[in-house]
Amino acid sequence: MSDTPRLMISAGEPAGIGPELVVRLAQLPWQAELAVCADPQLLIDAASLTGLPLELSEVDYTAPARPHRPGHLKILPRFLTTPVTWGQPDPDNAPYVLDCLRAAANRVRSGEADALVTGPVHKGVINDAGIPFSGHTEFLAELAGVEQVVMMLATDELRVALATTHLPLRAVPDAITEPHLERVIRILHQDLQRHFGLDAPRILVCGLNPHAGECGHLGREEIEVIEPLLARLRGSGIALTGPLPADTAFTPGPLQQADAVLAMYHDQGLPVLKFAGFNRAVNITLGLPFVRTSVDHGTGLDIAGRNLAKVDSFRYTIDFTIGLLERARARGNS
């Protein structure tokens, strides 16, 4: 990585607020090169919507990255299948959305860029197009050829990783197996070291059931799966606390003793994190062979095309990603 990182950005759902947010990002100074994978006309239309200046030039991967110049964007062109109406996603554009994501990720995988930053996509519309898609996390894991990845959201004060991600609630207990949970914990431990410079990260693990099973009276997953695994992994040197009831884990005392919380399912952990830091949280995919971050919000279809979208979360995500890369470079040079 050069002194100036190159960030590949996928704008996400073209009928949502992603293109507008990318134009707003372009107005800010960055100590990184921003390269967006999108339809050029879509970004020009978004700039017209916002009344903001925008100059596009195709990214040159053979040249060193240069700090971003406000009002300008590097672009890796991809082209829409059908014209966009703001706020009305069209399944015909689902292949475009995934093509942008795939092309941007492949530039990072090849080493031509340093990190992937993704805007929000509409999973339902992609599935309506007949393309099985459960989320960025799973899509990128398959693209990178890795068996397991971990979704983690982070603010300046709190990190929450998920043992399971986009599953129906009734499917979660069956997914909490000892092999799966061990892979999640080892990836979380490794990437807290790799990305955050924590030599001995402390991980607080939530139970699956209310009151962490209440000694088996409210469920036996803690007794039969979670507790034996945590005991074994502590023996290998991983600092683990729990399983704790989620309503206890997310209180000041336990959180002060933890570098990250591992929640058992999506809506056990993320409501707390988003309440604590909405619009200043970043989604990080752990376990990939490259850095991938994302905003913490959805496609904003209700405000798309109305010049109302706030860039706070995307701005925080770019800042956070640059910080991750700077820390990695500093560790590599030390």
Coordinates of C-alpha atoms in Angstrom, one line a residue:
M1 CA 0.0 0.0 0.0
S2 CA 1.3 3.5 -0.9
D3 CA 1.2 6.4 1.5
T4 CA -2.1 7.4 -0.1
P5 CA -4.7 4.5 0.0
R6 CA -7.1 3.9 -2.8
L7 CA -10.6 3.0 -1.7
M8 CA -13.0 1.3 -4.0
I9 CA -16.6 2.3 -3.4
S10 CA -19.8 0.6 -4.6
A11 CA -22.7 3.0 -4.5
G12 CA -25.3 0.2 -3.8
E13 CA -29.0 0.4 -4.9
P14 CA -29.1 2.9 -7.8
A15 CA -32.7 4.0 -7.0
G16 CA -31.7 4.7 -3.3
I17 CA -29.7 7.3 -1.6
G18 CA -26.3 5.7 -2.3
P19 CA -25.5 7.7 -5.5
E20 CA -26.4 11.0 -3.8
L21 CA -24.2 10.1 -0.8
V22 CA -21.3 9.4 -3.1
V23 CA -21.7 12.8 -4.7
R24 CA -21.7 14.4 -1.2
L25 CA -18.6 12.4 -0.2
A26 CA -16.9 13.8 -3.3
Q27 CA -17.2 17.4 -2.0
L28 CA -15.0 16.6 1.0
P29 CA -11.2 16.5 1.3
W30 CA -9.7 13.0 1.9
Q31 CA -6.2 11.7 2.4
A32 CA -7.2 8.8 0.1
E33 CA -8.2 8.3 -3.5
L34 CA -11.9 7.5 -3.9
A35 CA -12.7 5.3 -6.9
V36 CA -16.4 4.6 -7.4
C37 CA -17.8 1.6 -9.4
A38 CA -21.0 3.0 -10.9
D39 CA -22.8 4.2 -14.0
P40 CA -21.3 7.6 -14.8
Q41 CA -24.7 9.0 -15.9
L42 CA -26.2 7.9 -12.6
L43 CA -23.7 10.0 -10.6
I44 CA -24.1 12.9 -13.0
D45 CA -27.9 12.8 -12.3
A46 CA -27.3 12.6 -8.6
A47 CA -25.0 15.6 -8.8
S48 CA -27.7 17.5 -10.7
L49 CA -30.2 16.5 -8.0
T50 CA -28.0 17.9 -5.2
G51 CA -26.7 21.0 -7.2
L52 CA -23.2 20.0 -6.3
P53 CA -20.2 20.0 -8.8
L54 CA -18.9 16.7 -10.0
E55 CA -16.1 15.9 -12.4
L56 CA -15.5 12.2 -13.3
S57 CA -12.3 10.6 -14.6
E58 CA -11.6 6.9 -15.1
V59 CA -9.3 5.4 -12.4
D60 CA -5.8 4.5 -13.5
Y61 CA -4.7 1.5 -11.6
T62 CA -1.2 1.6 -13.0
A63 CA -0.6 5.0 -11.3
P64 CA -0.1 5.7 -7.6
A65 CA -3.2 6.8 -5.7
R66 CA -3.4 10.5 -5.0
P67 CA -5.3 12.3 -2.3
H68 CA -8.9 13.1 -3.3
R69 CA -9.6 16.5 -4.9
P70 CA -13.1 17.9 -3.8
G71 CA -15.6 17.9 -6.5
H72 CA -13.9 15.1 -8.5
L73 CA -14.3 11.3 -8.5
K74 CA -12.4 8.5 -10.0
I75 CA -14.7 6.0 -11.6
L76 CA -14.7 2.4 -12.6
P77 CA -17.6 2.5 -15.1
R78 CA -20.4 0.0 -15.1
F79 CA -23.8 0.6 -16.8
L80 CA -27.4 0.3 -15.7
T81 CA -29.7 -2.2 -17.4
T82 CA -32.7 0.1 -17.3
P83 CA -33.2 3.8 -16.4
V84 CA -33.5 4.7 -12.7
T85 CA -36.5 6.3 -11.0
W86 CA -35.5 7.6 -7.6
G87 CA -37.2 5.6 -4.8
Q88 CA -38.4 2.8 -7.1
P89 CA -35.9 0.0 -7.3
D90 CA -36.1 -2.2 -10.4
P91 CA -35.2 -5.9 -10.3
D92 CA -33.8 -5.5 -13.9
N93 CA -30.9 -3.5 -12.3
A94 CA -30.1 -6.2 -9.8
P95 CA -27.3 -7.7 -12.0
Y96 CA -25.8 -4.1 -12.3
V97 CA -25.7 -3.8 -8.5
L98 CA -23.9 -7.1 -8.1
D99 CA -21.6 -6.4 -11.0
C100 CA -20.5 -3.1 -9.4
L101 CA -19.9 -4.9 -6.1
R102 CA -18.0 -7.8 -7.7
A103 CA -15.8 -5.5 -9.9
A104 CA -15.0 -3.2 -7.0
A105 CA -14.1 -6.1 -4.7
N106 CA -11.9 -7.7 -7.4
R107 CA -9.8 -4.6 -7.7
V108 CA -9.1 -4.8 -4.0
R109 CA -8.5 -8.5 -4.1
S110 CA -6.0 -8.0 -6.9
G111 CA -4.1 -5.4 -4.9
E112 CA -4.9 -2.5 -7.2
A113 CA -6.9 -0.9 -4.4
D114 CA -6.6 -1.1 -0.6
A115 CA -10.1 -1.4 0.7
L116 CA -13.7 -1.9 -0.3
V117 CA -16.4 0.5 1.0
T118 CA -20.0 -0.5 0.2
G119 CA -23.2 1.5 0.0
P120 CA -26.5 0.0 0.9
V121 CA -28.2 -2.6 -1.3
H122 CA -31.8 -3.8 -1.4
K123 CA -31.7 -7.5 -0.7
G124 CA -35.4 -8.0 -1.5
V125 CA -35.1 -6.5 -5.0
I126 CA -32.1 -8.6 -5.8
N127 CA -34.0 -11.8 -4.8
D128 CA -37.0 -10.6 -6.7
A129 CA -34.8 -10.7 -9.8
G130 CA -34.3 -14.4 -9.2
I131 CA -30.8 -14.0 -7.8
P132 CA -30.3 -15.7 -4.4
F133 CA -28.7 -13.0 -2.2
S134 CA -28.7 -12.8 1.6
G135 CA -26.3 -9.9 2.0
H136 CA -22.9 -8.3 1.3
T137 CA -21.3 -10.4 3.9
E138 CA -22.2 -13.8 2.4
F139 CA -21.7 -12.6 -1.2
L140 CA -18.1 -11.4 -0.5
A141 CA -17.3 -14.6 1.4
E142 CA -18.2 -16.6 -1.6
L143 CA -16.4 -14.3 -4.0
A144 CA -13.2 -14.5 -1.9
G145 CA -13.5 -18.2 -1.5
V146 CA -13.4 -18.2 2.3
E147 CA -15.5 -20.7 4.3
Q148 CA -16.4 -18.3 7.1
V149 CA -16.6 -14.5 7.7
V150 CA -17.9 -12.5 10.6
M151 CA -20.1 -9.4 10.5
M152 CA -19.1 -6.7 13.1
L153 CA -20.4 -3.2 13.6
A154 CA -18.2 -0.7 15.4
T155 CA -18.4 2.8 16.8
D156 CA -15.7 4.7 18.6
E157 CA -16.9 3.2 21.9
L158 CA -18.5 -0.2 21.0
R159 CA -17.8 -3.2 18.8
V160 CA -20.5 -5.9 18.2
A161 CA -19.9 -9.0 16.2
L162 CA -22.5 -11.5 15.2
A163 CA -22.4 -15.3 15.5
T164 CA -25.2 -15.5 12.9
T165 CA -26.3 -12.9 10.4
H166 CA -29.3 -12.9 8.0
L167 CA -31.2 -15.9 9.3
P168 CA -34.9 -16.3 10.2
L169 CA -35.0 -16.3 14.0
R170 CA -36.4 -19.8 14.1
A171 CA -33.2 -21.0 12.3
V172 CA -30.7 -19.4 14.7
P173 CA -30.5 -22.1 17.4
D174 CA -29.7 -24.8 14.9
A175 CA -26.9 -22.6 13.5
I176 CA -25.2 -22.2 16.8
T177 CA -23.0 -25.3 16.6
E178 CA -19.7 -25.7 18.3
P179 CA -17.7 -25.8 15.0
H180 CA -19.4 -22.7 13.7
L181 CA -19.1 -20.8 16.9
E182 CA -15.4 -21.7 17.2
R183 CA -14.7 -20.4 13.7
V184 CA -16.5 -17.1 14.5
I185 CA -14.6 -16.6 17.8
R186 CA -11.2 -17.4 16.2
I187 CA -11.9 -15.0 13.3
L188 CA -13.0 -12.3 15.7
H189 CA -10.0 -12.7 17.9
Q190 CA -7.6 -12.7 15.0
D191 CA -9.0 -9.7 13.2
L192 CA -9.2 -7.6 16.5
Q193 CA -5.5 -8.2 16.5
R194 CA -5.0 -7.6 12.8
H195 CA -7.2 -4.6 12.2
F196 CA -7.3 -2.9 15.7
G197 CA -3.8 -3.7 17.0
L198 CA -5.1 -5.5 20.2
D199 CA -2.5 -8.0 21.3
A200 CA -4.9 -9.8 23.7
P201 CA -8.5 -8.8 22.8
R202 CA -11.1 -9.4 25.4
I203 CA -14.4 -10.8 24.0
L204 CA -17.7 -10.8 25.9
V205 CA -20.0 -13.5 24.6
C206 CA -23.8 -13.3 24.9
G207 CA -25.9 -16.3 25.6
L208 CA -28.6 -17.3 23.1
N209 CA -31.5 -17.6 25.5
P210 CA -33.0 -15.1 27.9
H211 CA -31.0 -15.1 31.2
A212 CA -28.4 -17.2 29.2
G213 CA -30.7 -20.2 29.6
E214 CA -31.4 -19.8 33.3
C215 CA -29.4 -23.0 34.2
G216 CA -31.1 -24.9 31.5
H217 CA -34.7 -23.9 32.4
L218 CA -35.0 -21.5 29.4
G219 CA -32.9 -23.5 26.9
R220 CA -29.8 -25.7 27.0
E221 CA -27.7 -24.2 24.2
E222 CA -25.5 -22.5 26.8
I223 CA -24.9 -25.6 28.8
E224 CA -24.4 -28.0 25.8
V225 CA -22.6 -25.8 23.3
I226 CA -21.5 -22.3 24.3
E227 CA -20.1 -22.9 27.8
P228 CA -18.0 -26.0 26.9
L229 CA -16.6 -24.2 23.8
L230 CA -15.7 -21.0 25.8
A231 CA -13.9 -23.1 28.4
R232 CA -11.9 -24.9 25.8
L233 CA -10.9 -21.7 23.9
R234 CA -9.9 -20.0 27.1
G235 CA -7.4 -22.8 27.5
S236 CA -5.9 -21.9 24.1
G237 CA -5.3 -18.3 25.3
I238 CA -8.3 -16.4 24.0
A239 CA -9.8 -14.0 26.6
L240 CA -13.5 -14.8 26.8
T241 CA -16.2 -13.8 29.2
G242 CA -19.6 -15.4 29.3
P243 CA -22.0 -16.5 28.2
L244 CA -23.8 -13.5 29.7
P245 CA -27.5 -12.6 29.3
A246 CA -27.6 -9.9 26.6
D247 CA -29.5 -7.6 28.9
T248 CA -26.6 -7.8 31.3
A249 CA -23.8 -7.8 28.7
F250 CA -24.7 -4.4 27.3
T251 CA -24.3 -2.5 30.6
P252 CA -21.4 -0.3 31.5
G253 CA -19.7 -2.7 33.9
P254 CA -19.2 -5.6 31.5
L255 CA -18.6 -3.4 28.5
Q256 CA -15.7 -1.6 30.3
Q257 CA -14.0 -5.0 30.5
A258 CA -14.4 -6.0 26.8
D259 CA -12.9 -5.0 23.5
A260 CA -15.9 -6.5 21.6
V261 CA -19.2 -8.2 22.2
L262 CA -20.2 -11.4 20.4
A263 CA -24.0 -11.5 20.0
M264 CA -25.7 -14.8 18.9
Y265 CA -28.0 -13.2 16.3
H266 CA -28.6 -10.0 14.3
D267 CA -31.2 -8.3 16.4
Q268 CA -29.7 -9.3 19.7
G269 CA -26.7 -7.0 19.2
L270 CA -27.3 -4.5 16.5
P271 CA -30.2 -2.5 18.0
V272 CA -28.0 -1.7 21.0
L273 CA -25.1 -0.6 18.8
K274 CA -27.3 1.5 16.5
F275 CA -29.0 3.2 19.4
A276 CA -25.6 4.0 20.8
G277 CA -24.1 5.2 17.5
F278 CA -26.4 5.5 14.6
N279 CA -24.8 7.4 11.7
R280 CA -21.4 7.0 13.3
A281 CA -21.1 3.2 13.1
V282 CA -19.3 1.1 10.5
N283 CA -20.0 -2.4 9.3
I284 CA -16.8 -4.5 9.0
T285 CA -16.5 -7.9 7.4
L286 CA -13.9 -9.9 9.4
G287 CA -12.2 -13.0 7.9
L288 CA -11.8 -11.7 4.4
P289 CA -8.4 -11.4 2.8
F290 CA -9.0 -7.7 2.3
V291 CA -10.6 -4.8 4.2
R292 CA -14.3 -4.3 3.6
T293 CA -16.4 -1.7 5.4
S294 CA -19.9 -0.4 4.9
V295 CA -22.4 2.2 6.1
D296 CA -24.8 1.3 9.0
H297 CA -28.1 2.3 7.2
G298 CA -30.3 1.1 4.4
T299 CA -31.2 2.4 1.0
G300 CA -33.4 5.3 2.1
L301 CA -35.9 4.8 -0.7
D302 CA -38.4 7.1 1.1
I303 CA -36.1 10.1 0.7
A304 CA -34.3 9.1 -2.5
G305 CA -34.4 11.8 -5.1
R306 CA -35.4 14.5 -2.6
N307 CA -32.0 15.9 -1.7
L308 CA -32.4 15.0 1.9
A309 CA -29.9 12.2 2.5
K310 CA -27.3 12.8 5.2
V311 CA -23.7 11.8 4.5
D312 CA -22.7 11.3 8.2
S313 CA -22.6 7.5 8.2
F314 CA -20.7 7.2 4.9
R315 CA -18.3 9.9 6.0
Y316 CA -17.6 8.1 9.3
T317 CA -17.1 4.9 7.3
I318 CA -14.5 6.4 5.0
D319 CA -12.7 8.0 8.0
F320 CA -12.8 4.7 9.8
T321 CA -11.5 2.8 6.8
I322 CA -8.6 5.2 6.3
G323 CA -7.7 4.8 10.0
L324 CA -7.7 1.0 9.7
L325 CA -5.3 1.2 6.7
E326 CA -3.0 3.7 8.4
R327 CA -2.7 1.5 11.5
A328 CA -1.9 -1.5 9.3
R329 CA 0.8 0.5 7.5
A330 CA 2.2 1.7 10.8
R331 CA 2.4 -1.8 12.1
G332 CA 4.0 -3.0 8.9
N333 CA 6.7 -0.3 9.2
S334 CA 7.4 -0.8 12.9

